[in-house]
mmCIF file of C-alpha atoms in Angstrom:
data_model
loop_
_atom_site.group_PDB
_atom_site.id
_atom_site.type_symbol
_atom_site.label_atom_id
_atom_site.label_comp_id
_atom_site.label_asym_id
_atom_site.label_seq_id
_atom_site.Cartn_x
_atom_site.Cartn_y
_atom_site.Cartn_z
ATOM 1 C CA UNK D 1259 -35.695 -38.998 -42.106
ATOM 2 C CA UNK D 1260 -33.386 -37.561 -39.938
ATOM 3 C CA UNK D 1261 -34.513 -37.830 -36.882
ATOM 4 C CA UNK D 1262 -33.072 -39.112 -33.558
ATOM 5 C CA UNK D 1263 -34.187 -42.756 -32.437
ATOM 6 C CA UNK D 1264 -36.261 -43.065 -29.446
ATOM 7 C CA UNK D 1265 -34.577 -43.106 -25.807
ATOM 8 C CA UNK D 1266 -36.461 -46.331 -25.051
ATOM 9 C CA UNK D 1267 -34.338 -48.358 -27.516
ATOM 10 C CA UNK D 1268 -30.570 -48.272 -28.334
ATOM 11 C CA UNK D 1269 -29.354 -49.261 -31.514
ATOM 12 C CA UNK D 1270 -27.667 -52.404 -30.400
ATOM 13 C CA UNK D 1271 -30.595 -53.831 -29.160
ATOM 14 C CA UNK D 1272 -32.777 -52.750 -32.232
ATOM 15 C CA UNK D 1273 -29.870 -54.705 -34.352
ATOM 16 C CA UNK D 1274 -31.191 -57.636 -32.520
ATOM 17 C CA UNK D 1275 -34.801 -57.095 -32.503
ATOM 18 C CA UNK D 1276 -34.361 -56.788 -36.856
ATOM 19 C CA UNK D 1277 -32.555 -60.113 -36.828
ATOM 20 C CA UNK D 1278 -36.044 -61.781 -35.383
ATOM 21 C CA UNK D 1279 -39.620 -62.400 -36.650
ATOM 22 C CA UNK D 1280 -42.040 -59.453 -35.270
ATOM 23 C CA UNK D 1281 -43.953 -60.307 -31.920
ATOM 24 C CA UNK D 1282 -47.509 -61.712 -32.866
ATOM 25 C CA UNK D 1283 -50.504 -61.166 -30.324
ATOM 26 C CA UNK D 1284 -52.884 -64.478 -31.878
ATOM 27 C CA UNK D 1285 -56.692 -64.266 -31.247
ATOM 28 C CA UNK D 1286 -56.959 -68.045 -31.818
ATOM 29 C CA UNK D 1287 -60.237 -69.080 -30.603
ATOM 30 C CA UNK D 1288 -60.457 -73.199 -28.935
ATOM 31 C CA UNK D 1289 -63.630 -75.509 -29.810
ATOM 32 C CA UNK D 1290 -66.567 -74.438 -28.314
ATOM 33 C CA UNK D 1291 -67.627 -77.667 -26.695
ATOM 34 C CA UNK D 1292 -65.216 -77.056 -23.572
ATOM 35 C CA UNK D 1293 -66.575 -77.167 -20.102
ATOM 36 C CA UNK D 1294 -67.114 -73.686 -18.588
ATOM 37 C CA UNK D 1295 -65.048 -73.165 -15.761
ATOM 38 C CA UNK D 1296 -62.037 -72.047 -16.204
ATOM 39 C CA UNK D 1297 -60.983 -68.173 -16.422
ATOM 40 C CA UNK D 1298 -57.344 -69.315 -17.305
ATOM 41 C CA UNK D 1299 -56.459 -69.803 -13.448
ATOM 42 C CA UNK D 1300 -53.128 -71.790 -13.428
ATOM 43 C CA UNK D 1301 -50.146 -72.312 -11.209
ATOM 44 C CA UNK D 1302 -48.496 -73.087 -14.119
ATOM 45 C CA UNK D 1303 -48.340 -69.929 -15.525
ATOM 46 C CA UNK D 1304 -44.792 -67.985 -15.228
ATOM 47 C CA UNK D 1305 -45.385 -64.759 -16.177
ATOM 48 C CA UNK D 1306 -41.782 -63.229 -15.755
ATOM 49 C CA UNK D 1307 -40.702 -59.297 -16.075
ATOM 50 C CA UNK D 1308 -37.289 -59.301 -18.168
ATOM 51 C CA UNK D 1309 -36.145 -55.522 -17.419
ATOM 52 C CA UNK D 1310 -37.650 -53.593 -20.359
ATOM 53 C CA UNK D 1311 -39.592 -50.540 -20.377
ATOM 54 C CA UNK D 1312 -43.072 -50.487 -19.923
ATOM 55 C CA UNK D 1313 -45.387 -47.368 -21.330
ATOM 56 C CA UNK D 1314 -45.751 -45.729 -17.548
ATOM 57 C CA UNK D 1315 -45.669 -42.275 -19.519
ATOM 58 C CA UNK D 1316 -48.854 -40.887 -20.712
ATOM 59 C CA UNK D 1317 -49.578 -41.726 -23.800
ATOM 60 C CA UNK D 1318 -50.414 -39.941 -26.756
ATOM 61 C CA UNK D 1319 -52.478 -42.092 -29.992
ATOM 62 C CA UNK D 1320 -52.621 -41.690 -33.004
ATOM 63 C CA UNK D 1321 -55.045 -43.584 -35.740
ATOM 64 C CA UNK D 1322 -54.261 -44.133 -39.055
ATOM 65 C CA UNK D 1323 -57.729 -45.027 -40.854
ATOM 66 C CA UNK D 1324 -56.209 -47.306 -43.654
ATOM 67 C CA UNK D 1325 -58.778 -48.090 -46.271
ATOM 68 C CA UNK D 1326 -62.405 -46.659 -46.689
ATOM 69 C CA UNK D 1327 -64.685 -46.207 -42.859
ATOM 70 C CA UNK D 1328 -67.618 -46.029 -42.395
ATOM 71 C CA UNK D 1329 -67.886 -43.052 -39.903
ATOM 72 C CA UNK D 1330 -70.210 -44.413 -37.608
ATOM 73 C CA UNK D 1331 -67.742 -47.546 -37.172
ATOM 74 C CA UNK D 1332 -65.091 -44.997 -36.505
ATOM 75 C CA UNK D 1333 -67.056 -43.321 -34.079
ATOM 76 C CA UNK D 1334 -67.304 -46.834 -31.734
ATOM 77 C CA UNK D 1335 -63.477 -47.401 -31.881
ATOM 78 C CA UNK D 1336 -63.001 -43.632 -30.969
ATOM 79 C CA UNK D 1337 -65.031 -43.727 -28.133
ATOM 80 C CA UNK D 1338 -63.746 -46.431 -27.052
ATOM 81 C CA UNK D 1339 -60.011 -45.131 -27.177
ATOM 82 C CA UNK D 1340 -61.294 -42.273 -25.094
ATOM 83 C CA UNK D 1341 -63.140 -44.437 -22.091
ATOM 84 C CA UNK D 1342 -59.788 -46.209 -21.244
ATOM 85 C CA UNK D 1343 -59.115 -42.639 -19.299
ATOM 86 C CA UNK D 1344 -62.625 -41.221 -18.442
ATOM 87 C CA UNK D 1345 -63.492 -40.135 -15.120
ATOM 88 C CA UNK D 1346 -65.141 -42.650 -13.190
ATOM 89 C CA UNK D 1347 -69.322 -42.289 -13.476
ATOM 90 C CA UNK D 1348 -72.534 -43.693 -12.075
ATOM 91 C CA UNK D 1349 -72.249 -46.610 -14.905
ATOM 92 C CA UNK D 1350 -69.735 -49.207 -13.445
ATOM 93 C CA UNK D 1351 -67.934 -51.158 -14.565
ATOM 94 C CA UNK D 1352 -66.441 -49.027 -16.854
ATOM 95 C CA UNK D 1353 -63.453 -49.782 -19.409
ATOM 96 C CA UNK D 1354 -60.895 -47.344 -17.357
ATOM 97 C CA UNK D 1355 -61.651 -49.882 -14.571
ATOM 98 C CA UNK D 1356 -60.838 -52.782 -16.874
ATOM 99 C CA UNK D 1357 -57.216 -50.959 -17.688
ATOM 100 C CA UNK D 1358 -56.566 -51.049 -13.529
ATOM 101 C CA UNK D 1359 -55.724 -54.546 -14.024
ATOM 102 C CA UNK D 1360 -53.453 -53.550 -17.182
ATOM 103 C CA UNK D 1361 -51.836 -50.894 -14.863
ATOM 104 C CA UNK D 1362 -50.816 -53.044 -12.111
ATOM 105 C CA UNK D 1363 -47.366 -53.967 -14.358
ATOM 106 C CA UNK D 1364 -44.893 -52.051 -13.330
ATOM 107 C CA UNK D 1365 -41.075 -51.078 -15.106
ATOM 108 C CA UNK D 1366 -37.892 -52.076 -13.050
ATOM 109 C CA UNK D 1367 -38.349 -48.484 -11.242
ATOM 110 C CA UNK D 1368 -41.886 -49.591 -10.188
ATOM 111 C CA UNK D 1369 -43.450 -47.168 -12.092
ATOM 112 C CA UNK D 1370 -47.354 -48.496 -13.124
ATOM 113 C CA UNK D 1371 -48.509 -48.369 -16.659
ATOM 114 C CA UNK D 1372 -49.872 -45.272 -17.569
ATOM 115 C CA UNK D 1373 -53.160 -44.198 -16.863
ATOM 116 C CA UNK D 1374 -53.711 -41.524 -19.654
ATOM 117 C CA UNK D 1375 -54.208 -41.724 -23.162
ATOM 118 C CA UNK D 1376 -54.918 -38.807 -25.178
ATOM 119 C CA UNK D 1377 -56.058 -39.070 -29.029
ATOM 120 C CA UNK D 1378 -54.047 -37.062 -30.427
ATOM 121 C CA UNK D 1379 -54.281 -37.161 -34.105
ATOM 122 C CA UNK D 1380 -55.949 -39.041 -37.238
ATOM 123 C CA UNK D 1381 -54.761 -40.053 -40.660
ATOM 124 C CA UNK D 1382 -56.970 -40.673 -43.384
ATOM 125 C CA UNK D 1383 -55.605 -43.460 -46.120
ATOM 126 C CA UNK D 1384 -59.155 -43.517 -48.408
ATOM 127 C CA UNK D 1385 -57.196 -44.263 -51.226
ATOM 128 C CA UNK D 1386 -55.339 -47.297 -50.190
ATOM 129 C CA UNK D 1387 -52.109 -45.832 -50.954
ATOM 130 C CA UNK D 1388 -50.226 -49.090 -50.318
ATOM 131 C CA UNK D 1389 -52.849 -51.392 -52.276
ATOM 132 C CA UNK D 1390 -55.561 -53.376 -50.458
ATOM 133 C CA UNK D 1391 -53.387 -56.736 -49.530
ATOM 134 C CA UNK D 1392 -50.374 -55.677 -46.779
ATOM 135 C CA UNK D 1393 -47.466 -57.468 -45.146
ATOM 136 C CA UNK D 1394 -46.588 -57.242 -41.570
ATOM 137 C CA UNK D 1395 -43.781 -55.083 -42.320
ATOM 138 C CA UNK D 1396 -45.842 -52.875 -44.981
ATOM 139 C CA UNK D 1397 -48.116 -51.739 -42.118
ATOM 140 C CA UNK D 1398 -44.525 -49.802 -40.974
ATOM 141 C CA UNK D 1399 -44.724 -47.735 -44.189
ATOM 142 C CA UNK D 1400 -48.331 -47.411 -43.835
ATOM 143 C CA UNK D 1401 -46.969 -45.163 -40.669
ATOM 144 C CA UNK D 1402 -43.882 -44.141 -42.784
ATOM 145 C CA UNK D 1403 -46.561 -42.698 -45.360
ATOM 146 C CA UNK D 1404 -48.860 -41.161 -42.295
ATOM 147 C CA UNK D 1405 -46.034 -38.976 -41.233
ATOM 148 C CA UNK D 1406 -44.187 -38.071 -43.999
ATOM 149 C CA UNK D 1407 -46.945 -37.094 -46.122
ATOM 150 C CA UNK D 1408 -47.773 -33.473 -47.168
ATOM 151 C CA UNK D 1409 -51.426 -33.362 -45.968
ATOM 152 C CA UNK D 1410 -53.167 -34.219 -43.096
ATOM 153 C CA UNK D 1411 -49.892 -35.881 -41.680
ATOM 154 C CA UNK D 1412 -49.466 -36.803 -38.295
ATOM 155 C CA UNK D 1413 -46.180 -36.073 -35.658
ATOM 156 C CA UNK D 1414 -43.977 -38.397 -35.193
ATOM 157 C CA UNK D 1415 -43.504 -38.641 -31.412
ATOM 158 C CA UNK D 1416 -40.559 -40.960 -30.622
ATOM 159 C CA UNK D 1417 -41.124 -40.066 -26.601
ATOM 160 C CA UNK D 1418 -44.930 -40.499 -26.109
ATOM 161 C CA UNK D 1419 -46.413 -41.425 -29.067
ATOM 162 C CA UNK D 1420 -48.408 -44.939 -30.002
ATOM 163 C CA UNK D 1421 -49.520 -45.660 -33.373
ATOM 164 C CA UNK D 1422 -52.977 -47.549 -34.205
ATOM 165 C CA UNK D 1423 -53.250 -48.753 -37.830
ATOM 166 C CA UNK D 1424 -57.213 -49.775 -38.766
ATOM 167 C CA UNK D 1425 -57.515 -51.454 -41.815
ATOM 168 C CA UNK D 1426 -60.691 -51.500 -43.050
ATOM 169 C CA UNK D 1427 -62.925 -54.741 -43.815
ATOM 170 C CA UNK D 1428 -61.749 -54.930 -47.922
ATOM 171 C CA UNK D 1429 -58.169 -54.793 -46.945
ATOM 172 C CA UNK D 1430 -56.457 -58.466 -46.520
ATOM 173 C CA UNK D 1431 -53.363 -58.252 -44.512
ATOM 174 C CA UNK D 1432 -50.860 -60.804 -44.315
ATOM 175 C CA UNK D 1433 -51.565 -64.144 -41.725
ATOM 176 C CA UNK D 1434 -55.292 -61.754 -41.196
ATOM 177 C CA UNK D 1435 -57.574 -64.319 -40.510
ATOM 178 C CA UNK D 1436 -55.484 -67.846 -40.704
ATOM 179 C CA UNK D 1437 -53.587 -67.172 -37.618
ATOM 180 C CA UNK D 1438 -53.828 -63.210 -36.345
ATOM 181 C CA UNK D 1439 -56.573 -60.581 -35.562
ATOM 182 C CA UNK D 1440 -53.744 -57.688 -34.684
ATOM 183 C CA UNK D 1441 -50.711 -57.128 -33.618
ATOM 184 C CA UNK D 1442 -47.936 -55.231 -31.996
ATOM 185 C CA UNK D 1443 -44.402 -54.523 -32.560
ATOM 186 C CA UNK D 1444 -41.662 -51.270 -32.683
ATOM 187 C CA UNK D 1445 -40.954 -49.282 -35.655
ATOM 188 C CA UNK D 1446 -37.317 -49.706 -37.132
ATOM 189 C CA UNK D 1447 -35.407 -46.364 -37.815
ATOM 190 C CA UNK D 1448 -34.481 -47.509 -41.584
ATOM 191 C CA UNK D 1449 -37.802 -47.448 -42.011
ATOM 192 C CA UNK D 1450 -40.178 -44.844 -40.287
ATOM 193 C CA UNK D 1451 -37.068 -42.764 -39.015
ATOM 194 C CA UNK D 1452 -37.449 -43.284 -35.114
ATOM 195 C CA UNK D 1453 -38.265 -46.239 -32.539
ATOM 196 C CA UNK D 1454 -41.611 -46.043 -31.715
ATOM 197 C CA UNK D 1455 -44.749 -48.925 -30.395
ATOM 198 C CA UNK D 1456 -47.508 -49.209 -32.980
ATOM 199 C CA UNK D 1457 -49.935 -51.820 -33.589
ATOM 200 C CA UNK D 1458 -52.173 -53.193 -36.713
ATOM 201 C CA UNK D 1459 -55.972 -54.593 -36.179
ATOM 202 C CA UNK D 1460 -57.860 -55.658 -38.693
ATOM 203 C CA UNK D 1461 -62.023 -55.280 -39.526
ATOM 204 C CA UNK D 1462 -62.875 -58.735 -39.405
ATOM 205 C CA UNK D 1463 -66.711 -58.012 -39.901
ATOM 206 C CA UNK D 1464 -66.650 -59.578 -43.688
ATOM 207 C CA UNK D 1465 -63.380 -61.452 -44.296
ATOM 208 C CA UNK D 1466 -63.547 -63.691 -40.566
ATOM 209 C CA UNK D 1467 -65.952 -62.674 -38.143
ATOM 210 C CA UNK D 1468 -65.643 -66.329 -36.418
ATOM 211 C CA UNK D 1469 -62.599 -65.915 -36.247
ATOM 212 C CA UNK D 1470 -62.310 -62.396 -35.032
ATOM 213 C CA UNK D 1471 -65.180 -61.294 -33.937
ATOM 214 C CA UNK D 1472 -66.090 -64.221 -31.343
ATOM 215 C CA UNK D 1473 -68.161 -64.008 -29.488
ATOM 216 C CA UNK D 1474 -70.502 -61.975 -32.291
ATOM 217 C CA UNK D 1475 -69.728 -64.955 -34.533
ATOM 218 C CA UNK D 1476 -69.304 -68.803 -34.652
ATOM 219 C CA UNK D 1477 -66.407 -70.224 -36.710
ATOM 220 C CA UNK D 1478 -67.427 -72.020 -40.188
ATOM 221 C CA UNK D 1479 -66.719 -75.435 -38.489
ATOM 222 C CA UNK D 1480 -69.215 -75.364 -35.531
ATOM 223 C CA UNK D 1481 -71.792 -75.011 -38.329
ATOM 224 C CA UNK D 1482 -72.992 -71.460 -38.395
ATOM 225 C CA UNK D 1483 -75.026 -69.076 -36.349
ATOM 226 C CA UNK D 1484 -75.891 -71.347 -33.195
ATOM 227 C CA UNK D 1485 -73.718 -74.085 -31.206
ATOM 228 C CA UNK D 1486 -76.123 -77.096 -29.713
ATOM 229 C CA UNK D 1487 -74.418 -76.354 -26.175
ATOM 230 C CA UNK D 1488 -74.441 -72.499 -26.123
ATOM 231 C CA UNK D 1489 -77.053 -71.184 -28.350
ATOM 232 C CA UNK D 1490 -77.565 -68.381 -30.775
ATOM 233 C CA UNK D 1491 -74.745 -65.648 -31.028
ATOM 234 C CA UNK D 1492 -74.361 -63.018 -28.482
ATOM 235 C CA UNK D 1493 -75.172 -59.550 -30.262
ATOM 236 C CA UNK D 1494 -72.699 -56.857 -30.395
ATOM 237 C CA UNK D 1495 -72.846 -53.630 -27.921
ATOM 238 C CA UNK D 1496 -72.678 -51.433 -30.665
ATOM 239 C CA UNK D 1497 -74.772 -52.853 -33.342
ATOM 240 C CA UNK D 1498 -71.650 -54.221 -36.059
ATOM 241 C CA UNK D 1499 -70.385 -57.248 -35.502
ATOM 242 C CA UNK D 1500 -66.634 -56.330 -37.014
ATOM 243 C CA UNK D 1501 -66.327 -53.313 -35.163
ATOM 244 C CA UNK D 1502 -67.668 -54.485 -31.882
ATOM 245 C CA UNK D 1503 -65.036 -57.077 -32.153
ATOM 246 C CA UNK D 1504 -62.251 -54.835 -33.584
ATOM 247 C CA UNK D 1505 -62.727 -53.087 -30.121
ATOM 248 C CA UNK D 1506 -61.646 -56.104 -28.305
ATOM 249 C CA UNK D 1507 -58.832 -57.024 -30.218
ATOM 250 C CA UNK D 1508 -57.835 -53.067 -29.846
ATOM 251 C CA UNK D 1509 -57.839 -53.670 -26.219
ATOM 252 C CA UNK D 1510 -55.918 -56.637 -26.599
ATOM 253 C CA UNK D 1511 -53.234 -54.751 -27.622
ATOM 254 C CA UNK D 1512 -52.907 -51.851 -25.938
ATOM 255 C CA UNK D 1513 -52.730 -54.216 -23.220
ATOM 256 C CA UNK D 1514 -49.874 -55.942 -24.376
ATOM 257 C CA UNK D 1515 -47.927 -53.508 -25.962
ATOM 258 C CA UNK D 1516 -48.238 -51.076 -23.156
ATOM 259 C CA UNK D 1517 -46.343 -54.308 -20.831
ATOM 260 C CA UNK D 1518 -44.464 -55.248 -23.443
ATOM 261 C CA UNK D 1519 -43.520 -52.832 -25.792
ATOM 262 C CA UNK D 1520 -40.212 -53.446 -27.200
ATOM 263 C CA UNK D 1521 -40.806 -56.917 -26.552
ATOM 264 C CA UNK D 1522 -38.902 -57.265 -23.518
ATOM 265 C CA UNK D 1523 -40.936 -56.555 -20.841
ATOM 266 C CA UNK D 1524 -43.595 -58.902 -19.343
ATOM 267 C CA UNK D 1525 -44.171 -62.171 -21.099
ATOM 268 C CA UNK D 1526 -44.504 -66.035 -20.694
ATOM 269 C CA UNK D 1527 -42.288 -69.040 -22.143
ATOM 270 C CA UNK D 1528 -38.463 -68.055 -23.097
ATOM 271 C CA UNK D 1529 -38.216 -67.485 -26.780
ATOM 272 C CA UNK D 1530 -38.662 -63.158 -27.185
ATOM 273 C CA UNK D 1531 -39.382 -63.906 -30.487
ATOM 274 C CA UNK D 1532 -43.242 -65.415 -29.988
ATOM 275 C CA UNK D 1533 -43.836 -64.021 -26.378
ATOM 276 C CA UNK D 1534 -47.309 -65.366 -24.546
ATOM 277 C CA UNK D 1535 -48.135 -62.111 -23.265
ATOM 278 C CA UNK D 1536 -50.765 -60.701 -20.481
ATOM 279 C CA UNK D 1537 -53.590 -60.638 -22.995
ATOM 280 C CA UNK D 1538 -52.559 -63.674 -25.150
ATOM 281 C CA UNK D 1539 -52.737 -65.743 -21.562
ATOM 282 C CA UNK D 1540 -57.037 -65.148 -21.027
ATOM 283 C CA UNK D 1541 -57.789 -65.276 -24.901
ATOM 284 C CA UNK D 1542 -61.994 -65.886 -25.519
ATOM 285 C CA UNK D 1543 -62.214 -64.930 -21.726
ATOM 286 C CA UNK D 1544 -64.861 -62.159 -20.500
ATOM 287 C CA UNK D 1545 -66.801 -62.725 -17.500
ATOM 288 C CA UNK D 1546 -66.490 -65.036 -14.425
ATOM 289 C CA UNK D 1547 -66.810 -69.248 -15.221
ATOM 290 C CA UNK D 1548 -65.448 -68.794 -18.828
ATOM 291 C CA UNK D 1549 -63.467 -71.212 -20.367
ATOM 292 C CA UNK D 1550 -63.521 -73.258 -23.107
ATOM 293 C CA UNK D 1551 -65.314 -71.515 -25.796
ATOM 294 C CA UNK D 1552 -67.732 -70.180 -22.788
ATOM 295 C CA UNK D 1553 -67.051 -66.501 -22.459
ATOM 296 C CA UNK D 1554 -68.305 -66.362 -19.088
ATOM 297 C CA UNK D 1555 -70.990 -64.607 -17.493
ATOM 298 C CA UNK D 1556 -71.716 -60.964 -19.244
ATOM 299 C CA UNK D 1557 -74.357 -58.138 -19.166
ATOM 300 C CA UNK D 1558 -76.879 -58.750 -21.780
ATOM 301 C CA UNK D 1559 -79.970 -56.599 -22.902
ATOM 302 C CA UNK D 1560 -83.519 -57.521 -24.211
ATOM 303 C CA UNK D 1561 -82.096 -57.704 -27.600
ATOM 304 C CA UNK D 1562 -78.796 -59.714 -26.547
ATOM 305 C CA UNK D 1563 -76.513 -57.599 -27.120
ATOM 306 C CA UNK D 1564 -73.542 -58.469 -24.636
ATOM 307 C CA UNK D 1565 -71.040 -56.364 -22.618
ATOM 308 C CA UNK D 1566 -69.432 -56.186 -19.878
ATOM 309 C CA UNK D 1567 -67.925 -52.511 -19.353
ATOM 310 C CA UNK D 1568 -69.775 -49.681 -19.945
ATOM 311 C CA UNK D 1569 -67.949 -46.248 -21.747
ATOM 312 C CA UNK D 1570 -68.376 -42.497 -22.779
ATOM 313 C CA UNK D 1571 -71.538 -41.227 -24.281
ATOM 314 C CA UNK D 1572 -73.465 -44.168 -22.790
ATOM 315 C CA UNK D 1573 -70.924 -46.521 -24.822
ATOM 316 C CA UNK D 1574 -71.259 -50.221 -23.886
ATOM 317 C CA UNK D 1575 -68.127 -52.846 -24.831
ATOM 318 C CA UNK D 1576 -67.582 -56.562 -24.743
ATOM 319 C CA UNK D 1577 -63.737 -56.741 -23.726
ATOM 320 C CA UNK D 1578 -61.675 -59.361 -23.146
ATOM 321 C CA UNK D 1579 -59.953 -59.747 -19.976
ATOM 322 C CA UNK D 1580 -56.322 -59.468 -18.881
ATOM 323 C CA UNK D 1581 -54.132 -61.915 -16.802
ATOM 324 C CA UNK D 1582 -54.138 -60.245 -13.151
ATOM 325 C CA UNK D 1583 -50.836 -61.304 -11.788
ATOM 326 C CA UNK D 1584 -51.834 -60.198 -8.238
ATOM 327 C CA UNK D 1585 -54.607 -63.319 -8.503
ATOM 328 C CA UNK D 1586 -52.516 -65.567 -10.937
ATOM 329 C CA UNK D 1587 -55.491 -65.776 -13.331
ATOM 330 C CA UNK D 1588 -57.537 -63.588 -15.793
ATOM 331 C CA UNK D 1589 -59.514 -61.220 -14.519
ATOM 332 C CA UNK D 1590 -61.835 -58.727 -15.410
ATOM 333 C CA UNK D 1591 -63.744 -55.451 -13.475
ATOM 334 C CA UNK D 1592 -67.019 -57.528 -13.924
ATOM 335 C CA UNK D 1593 -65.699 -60.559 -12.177
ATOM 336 C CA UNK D 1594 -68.212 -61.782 -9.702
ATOM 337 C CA UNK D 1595 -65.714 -63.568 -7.394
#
């Protein structure tokens, strides 16, 4: 437990930052009777940089499996980790050029976010050493126990290290499905030893998947399986309607946390405490004319399965797009204007 905080974050600051409720990224979804143009275009929108570090140095993840996986869910979310840096190929768009909107926020130096992440290490919690309902602050000694233990622990990387915690689809976690699908916040010393960005999604494929699996699944309250205006259900890329939308809450944070990870970075509104960040600001948003409950326009196959970036191994993903601050609204690599 003795080892040094991170350079990112003095302990001053991280005095503050324990006096304050930890950042939330909220999947929310609106009604789904909205018109459908929209893509979160607004003047109104003041998206300000407040001098913090963003994650410009490449960046090493780590997963920590909480729960019991099914392996070939595991193997969607892992190949999905590894297309936000492949190479480009001959099947465009592709997620790493979905992160090239991510990348355009830059530190105070006017360094870019990073470009490179590298999956570094796994932990394996089968046994649901922390019980199966968590707290937002339990998921820190859920990384506390990843670390520390005596097998198959992970590093603790204070300099280039991010931390994913999965919790599988039997595990409840605190405000999971009333008001959050994941979020992101910074380890506290007292706790996990060192300062360090991790963040917490949840498998929402039997617990919420209208909540937080959209567009896979309708809320309870629009009646089921179909919506009179839009139809049936888009089908997932991948063939699982939790995992397919774990992935796009997983991009939702990376997103944010890599702009905002000590929660001082890039955000909207003026209270650091419940930040509308670059993800937060194009929420149910994933093709051009979306709005509303309307995704937008998306790839989809014979069998409806949707997407809209394609990844390694012949991967496709439905991701939700990121606020472009270059275009003052959402955008996405399949945008058609």
């Amino acid at each position: 437990m003795g080892k040094p905080c991170s350079l990112l974050l003095c302990p001053a600051l991280l005095f503050f930052f324990l006096l304050v409720p930890m950042a939330l990224s909220f999947q929310y979804r609106e009604p789904y009777n909205q018109p459908n143009k929209y893509e979160g275009s607004s003047e109104l929108v003041n998206l300000v940089y407040h001098m913090g570090p963003v994650l410009a140095s490449p960046i090493k993840l780590y997963i920590i499996w909480y729960g019991q996986w099914n392996p070939y869910h595991q193997a969607i979310i892992r190949d999905f980790l590894h297309s936000l840096s492949s190479p480009p190929s001959s099947s465009n768009p592709s997620v790493s050029d979905w992160w090239r909107t991510v990348r355009l926020y830059t530190d105070q130096t006017g360094a870019n976010i990073t470009a490179n992440f590298f999956l570094s290490g796994e932990h394996s919690d089968p046994g649901y050493s922390h019980g199966k309902y968590l707290t937002r602050l339990m998921i820190q000694s859920v990384i506390k126990s990843s670390v520390w233990t005596h097998q198959n622990a992970l590093p603790l990387d204070p300099h280039n290290g991010l931390y994913l915690v999965l919790t599988s689809p039997d595990v409840a976690v605190e405000d999971f499905c009333r008001a959050v699908c994941g979020f992101h916040y910074f380890t506290f010393p007292a706790i996990v030893g060192v300062t360090v960005p991790y963040a917490w999604v949840g498998h929402s494929g039997t617990q919420c998947p209208g909540m937080c699996a959209y567009p896979f699944a309708w809320p309870k309250y629009t009646g089921g399986g179909r919506d009179k205006n839009r139809g049936d259900v888009l089908n997932p890329p991948n063939g699982d309607v939790g995992t397919d939308g774990m992935v796009s809450v997983i991009a939702h944070e990376l997103a944010e946390i890599s702009s905002n990870p000590l929660v001082n970075a890039w955000y909207a509104g003026d209270d650091p405490t419940a930040p509308t960040e670059i993800a937060d600001l194009c929420m149910g948003v994933y093709g051009s004319g979306a709005g509303g409950g309307y995704v937008g326009k998306v790839y989809t196959d014979s069998r409806r399965r949707a997407y809209n970036v394609y990844g390694v191994k012949g991967r496709r993903f439905l991701v939700q797009w990121v606020w472009d601050t270059s275009r003052n609204r959402c955008f996405g690599p399949n945008a058609i204007d």
